[in-house]
Structures are given as C-alpha cells and as structure tokens.
Short mmCIF file of C-alpha atoms and ligand atoms in Angstrom, two decimals:
data_model
loop_
_atom_site.label_atom_id
_atom_site.label_comp_id
_atom_site.label_asym_id
_atom_site.label_seq_id
_atom_site.Cartn_x
_atom_site.Cartn_y
_atom_site.Cartn_z
CA MET A 257 71.19 81.07 134.11
CA GLU A 258 72.96 82.60 137.09
CA LEU A 259 72.93 86.38 137.24
CA SER A 260 76.69 86.86 136.87
CA ARG A 261 76.83 85.07 133.54
CA ARG A 262 73.92 87.12 132.21
CA VAL A 263 75.64 90.31 133.34
CA PHE A 264 78.86 89.15 131.63
CA ILE A 265 77.04 88.58 128.34
CA ARG A 266 75.34 91.99 128.58
CA ARG A 267 78.69 93.60 129.22
CA THR A 268 80.40 91.87 126.29
CA LEU A 269 77.56 92.84 123.97
CA GLY A 270 77.74 96.36 125.39
CA ALA A 271 81.51 96.45 124.79
CA GLY A 272 80.89 96.33 121.06
CA VAL A 273 78.44 99.20 121.36
CA LEU A 274 80.62 101.39 123.54
CA ALA A 275 83.60 100.86 121.29
CA LEU A 276 81.56 102.39 118.48
CA GLY A 277 80.00 105.09 120.57
CA VAL A 278 76.23 105.04 120.57
CA GLY A 279 75.56 106.26 117.08
CA PRO A 280 73.27 109.02 115.96
CA LEU A 281 69.69 108.22 116.76
CA LEU A 282 68.35 110.69 114.26
CA SER A 283 67.56 108.20 111.53
CA SER A 284 65.75 110.93 109.61
CA CYS A 285 69.18 112.55 108.98
CA SER A 286 71.41 109.56 108.39
CA GLY A 287 69.03 106.83 107.31
CA VAL A 288 68.59 103.55 109.13
CA GLN A 289 71.93 102.14 110.20
CA ARG A 290 73.28 99.54 112.56
CA SER A 291 73.69 101.81 115.58
CA HIS A 292 69.96 102.51 115.61
CA PHE A 293 69.36 98.92 116.57
CA LYS A 294 72.40 98.73 118.83
CA PRO A 295 70.91 99.77 122.15
CA SER A 296 68.94 96.52 122.00
CA GLY A 297 72.35 94.79 122.06
CA PHE A 298 72.62 95.78 125.73
CA SER A 299 69.79 93.43 126.49
CA ILE A 300 69.79 89.97 125.07
CA GLU A 301 67.37 89.20 122.32
CA GLU A 302 64.72 86.69 123.35
CA VAL A 303 64.96 83.56 121.20
CA PRO A 304 62.97 80.72 122.76
CA GLU A 305 65.14 78.00 121.13
CA LEU A 306 68.48 79.37 122.41
CA ASP A 307 70.16 80.30 125.67
CA ASP A 308 71.73 83.73 126.15
CA GLN A 309 75.30 82.60 125.44
CA SER A 310 74.29 81.03 122.13
CA ILE A 311 72.41 84.18 121.13
CA ALA A 312 75.44 86.35 121.92
CA ILE A 313 77.81 84.05 119.98
CA LEU A 314 75.49 84.00 116.97
CA HIS A 315 75.01 87.76 117.10
CA TYR A 316 78.79 88.18 116.65
CA ALA A 317 78.87 85.53 113.94
CA SER A 318 76.23 87.48 112.01
CA LEU A 319 78.44 90.58 111.87
CA ALA A 320 80.47 88.84 109.14
CA PRO A 321 80.68 90.42 105.67
CA SER A 322 78.73 88.90 102.78
CA GLY A 323 78.21 89.67 99.08
CA HIS A 324 75.44 92.33 98.73
CA ASN A 325 75.00 91.87 102.51
CA SER A 326 72.75 88.94 101.66
CA GLN A 327 73.63 87.20 104.97
CA PRO A 328 73.18 83.78 103.35
CA TRP A 329 73.39 81.72 106.56
CA TYR A 330 70.78 79.92 108.61
CA LEU A 331 71.08 77.80 111.70
CA LYS A 332 69.33 74.59 112.70
CA LYS A 333 69.74 73.55 116.32
CA MET A 334 70.45 69.84 116.80
CA GLY A 335 71.52 70.05 120.45
CA ARG A 336 72.42 72.84 122.89
CA PHE A 337 75.83 73.35 121.27
CA ASP A 338 75.43 71.25 118.15
CA TRP A 339 74.31 73.38 115.22
CA VAL A 340 73.87 72.88 111.50
CA ILE A 341 74.91 75.96 109.53
CA GLY A 342 73.22 76.11 106.15
CA ALA A 343 72.91 78.31 103.09
CA ASP A 344 69.47 79.84 102.66
CA PRO A 345 68.44 79.29 99.00
CA ALA A 346 66.49 82.56 99.04
CA ARG A 347 69.72 84.40 99.82
CA ARG A 348 71.79 83.14 96.93
CA LEU A 349 73.01 85.47 94.18
CA PRO A 350 72.45 83.22 91.16
CA VAL A 351 73.44 85.85 88.58
CA VAL A 352 76.76 87.08 89.93
CA ASP A 353 77.58 84.02 92.03
CA PRO A 354 76.10 81.01 90.19
CA GLN A 355 78.56 78.53 91.75
CA ASN A 356 77.92 79.75 95.34
CA ARG A 357 81.61 80.58 95.62
CA GLU A 358 81.03 83.93 97.35
CA LEU A 359 78.22 82.45 99.41
CA LEU A 360 80.61 79.85 100.87
CA LEU A 361 83.32 82.47 101.49
CA SER A 362 80.72 84.53 103.40
CA ILE A 363 79.66 81.51 105.46
CA GLY A 364 83.37 80.94 106.19
CA ALA A 365 83.60 84.49 107.60
CA PHE A 366 80.47 83.80 109.70
CA VAL A 367 82.05 80.63 111.11
CA GLU A 368 85.27 82.48 111.98
CA ASN A 369 83.37 85.13 113.96
CA LEU A 370 81.39 82.33 115.63
CA SER A 371 84.60 80.61 116.70
CA LEU A 372 86.18 83.81 118.05
CA ALA A 373 83.07 84.77 120.01
CA ALA A 374 82.62 81.23 121.37
CA GLY A 375 86.19 81.42 122.73
CA VAL A 376 85.34 84.53 124.73
CA TYR A 377 82.41 82.71 126.35
CA GLY A 378 84.63 79.73 127.18
CA TYR A 379 83.95 77.33 124.31
CA GLU A 380 86.11 75.77 121.67
CA MET A 381 84.51 75.31 118.26
CA GLN A 382 84.85 72.15 116.23
CA VAL A 383 83.64 72.09 112.64
CA LYS A 384 82.64 69.25 110.39
CA ILE A 385 81.96 70.12 106.75
CA THR A 386 78.91 68.11 105.67
CA ALA A 387 78.24 69.56 102.19
CA SER A 388 79.75 67.65 99.30
CA LYS A 389 78.67 70.16 96.64
CA PRO A 390 78.53 74.00 96.72
CA GLU A 391 74.78 73.87 96.01
CA ASP A 392 73.98 71.76 99.10
CA LYS A 393 71.71 73.45 101.60
CA GLU A 394 73.37 72.15 104.77
CA ILE A 395 77.01 73.23 104.74
CA LEU A 396 78.60 72.29 108.04
CA ARG A 397 78.03 71.28 111.60
CA VAL A 398 79.43 73.22 114.54
CA PHE A 399 80.02 71.77 118.00
CA LEU A 400 81.01 73.88 121.01
CA LYS A 401 83.00 72.22 123.81
CA ARG A 402 83.80 73.78 127.20
CA GLU A 403 87.30 75.27 127.24
CA LYS A 404 89.27 77.97 129.00
CA VAL A 405 87.99 81.48 128.30
CA ASN A 406 90.10 83.47 125.85
CA HIS A 407 90.19 87.24 125.71
CA TYR A 408 89.72 88.02 122.05
CA PRO A 409 88.48 91.65 121.78
CA LEU A 410 84.88 91.30 120.64
CA ALA A 411 84.76 95.04 119.95
CA ARG A 412 87.01 94.31 116.97
CA ILE A 413 84.30 92.10 115.41
CA ALA A 414 81.64 94.68 116.19
CA SER A 415 83.59 97.55 114.65
CA ARG A 416 84.86 95.91 111.42
CA ARG A 417 83.26 97.13 108.25
CA THR A 418 83.75 97.47 104.52
CA VAL A 419 85.10 100.95 103.70
CA ARG A 420 85.03 102.30 100.15
CA ASN A 421 86.04 105.97 100.44
CA GLY A 422 88.67 108.10 102.11
CA PHE A 423 91.68 105.86 101.41
CA LYS A 424 95.12 107.48 101.74
CA GLN A 425 97.49 107.10 98.79
CA GLU A 426 100.30 105.85 101.05
CA GLU A 427 101.48 102.32 100.27
CA ILE A 428 101.08 99.71 102.99
CA LYS A 429 104.12 99.33 105.22
CA LYS A 430 106.07 96.10 105.03
CA ASN A 431 105.43 95.13 108.64
CA ASP A 432 101.68 95.74 108.28
CA ILE A 433 101.64 93.56 105.15
CA GLU A 434 103.40 90.83 107.10
CA LYS A 435 100.75 91.03 109.82
CA LEU A 436 97.87 90.91 107.32
CA ALA A 437 99.40 88.04 105.37
CA LYS A 438 99.80 85.81 108.43
CA PRO A 439 96.36 84.17 108.44
CA LEU A 440 96.51 83.51 104.69
CA GLU A 441 100.22 82.74 104.31
CA GLU A 442 101.01 81.92 100.66
CA ASN A 443 97.40 82.65 99.67
CA PHE A 444 97.98 86.39 100.10
CA ALA A 445 99.64 88.74 97.61
CA TYR A 446 100.01 92.53 97.86
CA PHE A 447 100.49 94.80 94.85
CA PRO A 448 101.26 98.47 95.67
CA HIS A 449 99.21 100.91 93.59
CA SER A 450 102.33 102.17 91.79
CA SER A 451 103.36 98.65 90.66
CA GLU A 452 102.53 97.51 87.13
CA HIS A 453 100.17 94.86 88.44
CA GLY A 454 98.58 97.35 90.86
CA LYS A 455 97.84 99.74 87.97
CA ARG A 456 96.46 96.91 85.85
CA LEU A 457 94.16 95.76 88.67
CA ALA A 458 92.72 99.29 88.99
CA GLU A 459 91.88 99.29 85.26
CA TRP A 460 90.38 95.80 85.41
CA ALA A 461 88.28 96.79 88.43
CA ILE A 462 86.78 99.67 86.47
CA GLU A 463 86.23 97.73 83.26
CA SER A 464 84.73 94.67 84.93
CA PHE A 465 82.43 96.94 86.95
CA ARG A 466 81.34 98.60 83.69
CA ASP A 467 80.64 95.21 82.08
CA GLN A 468 78.58 94.03 85.04
CA THR A 469 76.68 97.30 85.31
CA ASN A 470 75.67 96.97 81.67
CA ARG A 471 74.39 93.44 82.21
CA ASP A 472 70.67 93.85 82.94
CA GLU A 473 70.24 90.61 84.86
CA ALA A 474 73.15 91.48 87.22
CA GLN A 475 71.72 94.95 87.70
CA ARG A 476 68.28 93.48 88.44
CA GLU A 477 69.79 91.16 91.04
CA LEU A 478 71.61 94.10 92.64
CA ALA A 479 68.36 96.11 92.69
CA SER A 480 66.66 93.31 94.63
CA TRP A 481 69.23 93.78 97.44
CA ILE A 482 69.11 97.57 97.68
CA ARG A 483 67.02 98.92 100.54
CA PHE A 484 66.50 102.52 99.49
CA SER A 485 63.87 103.57 102.03
CA ASP A 486 64.13 103.44 105.81
CA LYS A 487 60.92 101.38 105.79
CA GLU A 488 62.50 98.65 103.63
CA ALA A 489 65.75 98.74 105.62
CA LYS A 490 63.87 98.19 108.89
CA LYS A 491 61.72 95.48 107.38
CA TYR A 492 64.58 93.35 105.94
CA ARG A 493 67.70 94.37 107.91
CA ASP A 494 69.92 93.04 105.13
CA GLY A 495 71.11 94.23 101.71
CA LEU A 496 72.62 97.56 100.81
CA THR A 497 71.31 100.80 102.29
CA PRO A 498 72.33 104.30 101.13
CA ALA A 499 74.46 104.57 104.30
CA SER A 500 76.25 101.27 103.61
CA MET A 501 76.86 102.35 100.00
CA GLU A 502 78.37 105.52 101.51
CA ILE A 503 75.76 107.83 99.97
CA THR A 504 75.51 110.34 102.79
CA GLY A 505 74.34 113.88 103.57
CA LEU A 506 71.84 115.50 101.27
CA SER A 507 72.40 112.90 98.52
CA GLY A 508 71.63 110.14 101.04
CA TRP A 509 68.41 111.88 102.06
CA TRP A 510 67.39 112.36 98.41
CA VAL A 511 68.08 108.74 97.52
CA ARG A 512 66.18 107.40 100.53
CA LYS A 513 63.21 109.60 99.85
CA PHE A 514 62.85 109.45 96.08
CA TRP A 515 64.66 106.47 94.61
CA ASN A 516 63.34 102.97 94.18
CA PRO A 517 64.71 99.68 92.76
CA LYS A 518 63.53 100.61 89.23
CA ASP A 519 66.05 103.49 89.22
CA VAL A 520 68.90 100.96 89.44
CA MET A 521 68.09 99.94 85.85
CA LYS A 522 68.29 103.51 84.54
CA GLU A 523 71.25 104.86 82.61
CA GLY A 524 71.92 107.64 85.15
CA PHE A 525 72.28 105.22 88.07
CA ARG A 526 74.57 102.94 86.08
CA GLN A 527 76.79 105.81 84.96
CA LYS A 528 77.08 107.19 88.51
CA GLY A 529 78.30 103.78 89.67
CA ILE A 530 80.88 103.56 86.89
CA ASP A 531 82.14 107.11 87.52
CA GLY A 532 82.36 106.49 91.27
CA THR A 533 84.26 103.23 90.71
CA ALA A 534 86.68 104.90 88.28
CA LYS A 535 87.48 107.48 90.96
CA ILE A 536 88.00 105.16 93.91
CA ALA A 537 89.77 102.35 92.02
CA ARG A 538 92.83 104.56 91.70
CA GLU A 539 92.79 105.54 95.38
CA GLY A 540 94.52 103.72 98.19
CA GLY A 541 97.68 101.83 98.97
CA GLY A 542 97.17 99.02 96.49
CA TRP A 543 95.56 95.64 96.04
CA VAL A 544 95.46 92.34 97.87
CA ILE A 545 94.61 89.13 96.07
CA VAL A 546 93.44 86.28 98.24
CA THR A 547 93.78 82.89 96.61
CA SER A 548 93.09 79.26 97.46
CA THR A 549 94.69 76.07 96.27
CA GLY A 550 91.39 74.22 95.84
CA GLU A 551 87.72 74.89 95.07
CA LYS A 552 86.01 72.34 97.30
CA VAL A 553 83.44 73.48 99.88
CA SER A 554 86.08 73.00 102.60
CA ASP A 555 88.62 75.17 100.69
CA LEU A 556 86.11 78.02 100.38
CA ILE A 557 85.05 77.85 104.03
CA GLU A 558 88.71 77.85 105.08
CA THR A 559 89.51 80.81 102.79
CA GLY A 560 86.48 82.74 104.10
CA ARG A 561 87.66 82.14 107.68
CA ASN A 562 91.21 83.31 106.98
CA PHE A 563 89.95 86.30 105.00
CA GLU A 564 87.87 87.36 108.01
CA LYS A 565 90.89 86.94 110.34
CA MET A 566 92.81 89.30 108.04
CA PHE A 567 89.89 91.77 107.81
CA LEU A 568 89.75 91.96 111.63
CA LEU A 569 93.50 92.55 111.87
CA ALA A 570 93.20 95.31 109.25
CA ARG A 571 90.55 97.01 111.36
CA ASP A 572 93.03 97.36 114.22
CA LEU A 573 95.68 98.77 111.86
CA LYS A 574 93.17 101.35 110.51
CA ILE A 575 93.47 99.75 107.11
CA ALA A 576 90.34 99.77 104.95
CA ILE A 577 89.39 96.70 102.94
CA HIS A 578 87.14 97.02 99.89
CA PRO A 579 86.30 93.81 98.00
CA MET A 580 85.91 94.58 94.28
CA THR A 581 84.52 91.31 93.10
CA GLN A 582 83.22 92.06 89.59
CA MET A 583 86.57 90.96 88.16
CA LEU A 584 85.97 87.44 89.47
CA GLU A 585 82.30 87.43 88.52
CA GLU A 586 82.50 88.51 84.88
CA GLU A 587 83.56 85.73 82.52
CA LYS A 588 85.91 87.80 80.37
CA TRP A 589 87.94 89.06 83.33
CA ARG A 590 87.96 85.77 85.18
CA THR A 591 89.48 84.12 82.12
CA GLU A 592 92.03 86.93 81.80
CA ILE A 593 93.07 86.50 85.42
CA SER A 594 93.31 82.68 85.16
CA LYS A 595 95.67 83.09 82.21
CA GLN A 596 98.10 84.93 84.46
CA HIS A 597 98.24 82.16 87.07
CA GLY A 598 98.71 78.44 87.00
CA SER A 599 95.60 76.34 87.55
CA LYS A 600 96.77 75.61 91.12
CA ILE A 601 96.27 79.21 92.26
CA ILE A 602 92.61 80.22 92.34
CA PRO A 603 91.79 83.88 93.05
CA GLN A 604 88.98 84.21 95.61
CA PHE A 605 89.03 87.90 96.58
CA VAL A 606 90.30 91.05 94.89
CA LEU A 607 90.61 93.70 97.61
CA ARG A 608 91.50 97.35 97.38
CA ILE A 609 93.25 98.37 100.56
CA GLY A 610 94.45 101.60 102.11
CA TYR A 611 95.18 103.44 105.33
CA LEU A 612 92.44 105.61 106.80
CA ASP A 613 92.69 108.69 109.03
CA LYS A 614 89.68 107.50 110.95
CA TYR A 615 88.00 104.11 110.71
CA PRO A 616 84.27 104.86 110.38
CA GLU A 617 81.66 103.05 112.42
CA PRO A 618 79.81 100.13 110.81
CA VAL A 619 76.45 100.98 109.29
CA SER A 620 75.37 97.89 107.34
CA LEU A 621 72.36 96.17 108.86
CA ARG A 622 72.03 92.66 110.27
CA ARG A 623 69.06 90.44 110.86
CA PRO A 624 68.51 89.55 114.52
CA VAL A 625 69.49 86.00 115.47
CA SER A 626 65.85 84.87 115.70
CA TRP A 627 65.40 85.68 111.99
CA PHE A 628 67.97 83.14 110.82
CA ILE A 629 66.97 80.18 112.98
CA LYS A 630 65.11 77.42 111.21
CA VAL A 631 63.23 74.95 113.34
C1 FMN B 266 82.28 87.47 99.00
C2 FMN B 266 82.11 88.96 99.14
C3 FMN B 266 82.08 89.76 98.00
C4 FMN B 266 81.93 91.14 98.12
N1 FMN B 266 81.95 91.94 96.98
C5 FMN B 266 81.86 93.30 97.09
C6 FMN B 266 81.98 94.13 95.94
O1 FMN B 266 82.19 93.67 94.81
N2 FMN B 266 81.87 95.48 96.09
C7 FMN B 266 81.66 96.04 97.33
O2 FMN B 266 81.58 97.27 97.42
N3 FMN B 266 81.56 95.27 98.45
C8 FMN B 266 81.66 93.93 98.36
N4 FMN B 266 81.59 93.13 99.49
C9 FMN B 266 81.35 93.75 100.79
C10 FMN B 266 79.87 93.60 101.21
O3 FMN B 266 79.05 94.45 100.46
C11 FMN B 266 79.76 93.89 102.72
O4 FMN B 266 80.46 92.91 103.43
C12 FMN B 266 78.30 93.90 103.21
O5 FMN B 266 77.59 94.95 102.61
C13 FMN B 266 78.25 94.06 104.73
O6 FMN B 266 78.92 95.23 105.11
P1 FMN B 266 80.12 95.23 106.15
O7 FMN B 266 81.26 94.49 105.55
O8 FMN B 266 80.44 96.71 106.34
O9 FMN B 266 79.65 94.59 107.42
C14 FMN B 266 81.77 91.75 99.40
C15 FMN B 266 81.83 90.92 100.54
C16 FMN B 266 82.00 89.56 100.42
C17 FMN B 266 82.08 88.70 101.66
#
C-alpha cells in the first residue's frame, strides 16, 4: 500500500480519537474504558487476512450498539471486498432475545456503520441478505465497489454512545424531531414526556424492568455479560462494564473491586436496578418508538440500519438515546403493546430520549477486528 493511503487511514482513525480527546489513562480510577485502547487506533491493527482499509472500515462498523454489548457479528472473507457477515451463536441472548430480533437489529447497525465508513474510503457498499430465517448463522453478504470518496464525519461514529443519565426535562423541539425522523419516516413516533402516552411508557418501562429483573434466567443471562473487574473487561472487550453502566466514582471503584457475577442474582443488586430505572424513566424529553412493517430478516436489518442513522444524527444534536427494551422482551408487556397497534405496525425499539448539556465520551468496549474474523 502506498504511503499516502496509509497516512490517510491513520489520520481518519485518529480523527475519531481526537474528537473524543484522549481519555484518562488512569484505569485504576475510572475502570477500563474505550479510550484506554484508543491510542492503538492511531496505528492500524495487524490482521493478516485484511488490508488496512478493510481493517479501518470494520473498526468503525464494530462501534455499532448491540444488546448487552454482545457484539454478535462475525466476518468471513470471501474475496478482498466480498464479505459474509454472520451472527456468532455464542453471542446470542437466548433468554431475552429468543427470536434473534435484537441480534438482527444490532447487525443492521453494524452494516450501516460499515457502509458509512466504506464511503469515506471511496467504496460503495452493496448488500445481499442471504439468511432466510432469523436463526441462520450467515446473515448477509457485503460487496464494496470503488466509488467517489464521500466526506461523512467518521468522528460522529466514534463518538456516538448510549447515554442513560443527565437528561434534561425539556421536550424535543419540532425541527429536531423532524431531523431524527427522516431516516425512519413513518416508522418513527415521538411522545413527549408530558403526553398521556409518554407517561404510560415511563410506567411500562419501570414495570417491565421489574418483571425482567425478577426473572432468574434473564438475570443470569445479564450476569454473563457483565464485566465487573478490569481483568475481565480487558480479556473480553465486550459486555457491560461499570463505566458503561454509568456506575462511576467511588461506587464504580467498589463495584470493580468487590462485586462478581453472583451478586447480580442478589436481592440488593436487583432492587438497585429497579430504583435506578424508576428514577431515570421519568427523566428526559420523552419517548421514541421505532417500528417496522415486517419481521423478516431483511426488515430487521433495514430497521437496524435506519435506527443507527438516527442515533448518529442525535449525537450531533446532543440528544441522548437510551433503549429500554424490557417492554419488548417481556411477554406481558409485548402483548399489551401489540393490543394498542394494528398487526401491521411492529415495535422494534422503545427509546427514552433527551437533550444533554454535554455529550459524554463513549466508554463501552469493543473487540478488535481480528477477534471477529472467522477463517
Ligand atoms: C437491540 C438493542 C437493545 C438494547 N437494549 C438496551 C436496554 O434495554 N437497556 C440499556 O440500558 N441499553 C440497551 N441497549 C444499549 C446497549 O447496551 C449498548 O448499545 C451497548 O452497551 C454498547 O454501548 P454504546 O451504545 O455506548 O456503544 C440496547 C442496544 C441495542 C442495539
């Protein structure tokens, strides 16, 4: 690869880092978080099967959100720019997501980031859905074709994150709602927190969270994705860390040092989660429901892609997005919600949204590209 292209890739990877500011390196204070691995983003990871451009594109793809940060994707290289994207069976969430609905939405978000990043490196992405059932391992095939470079700001992908605290009570302005709704069109609905439906959603969010928290098998599954200690976080680079759950300061230190997955099953942990949810569910500007008109693999991939487009726009508007998914995972609440809509409108995301004074830097971890390549 000629030097200039390598320098360009380094610079674009660096752009994401500089936009965030190089984060605190004192992991003993804050716990392991994404910025501690970031300086390595200045140099390109060595992956023998891939060239530098592919590694950079896949790095951005992997910054997509996913349920429990399970990062359910894997990649199989068929040709230089001909990739199979699959769902890793070990990364499924069989208890809370038995139909792989959330898994496919997460892979959709991954594909959207992939497409945006490919555009910056001068490629157009074409996608062919290959899975016929949600439980298929191979989901889709991606082809990159040479095209004109576009100038999508990659720093936006690198600085997007899920935010759960610090929402302002102000309702979302009409013109911001119009901007956010654009990628999803009629599959987007906003309910201000003061509206009847907004108030009802807050109550459902709390009650469905309570139901799920009291379900031992769901709690056990959650526990298997929590990385309490720095050692575990560094080893797996996925799941939920104290920092990504927004347990910070002295509490964060305590949790990292003394808690382990068994504590997730204890009454005290469950009650803390319910109390925290009850507090935040009533904060913010309101709720967004993302729907789809179908439930096929292609519908879910498409919805995941459009959801990610919206999430990235929200980042620029300093609007926090917090998926509160328990309502769609717990039978009783899912049935309740379906009763309110016709069968043609299928809810896929319930999101609490709100303006922030300051958009915090991302902290959730990601596996390096070489960890999700299957040969
Ligand atoms: C399908 C899906 C469901 C999610 N459900 C929840 C949820 O119920 N509660 C929550 O706090 N975060 C939820 N999230 C956010 C993830 O936990 C988050 O994306 C992941 O930890 C990575 O963090 P990041 O978004 O800051 O990069 C969900 C995300 C996705 C894509």
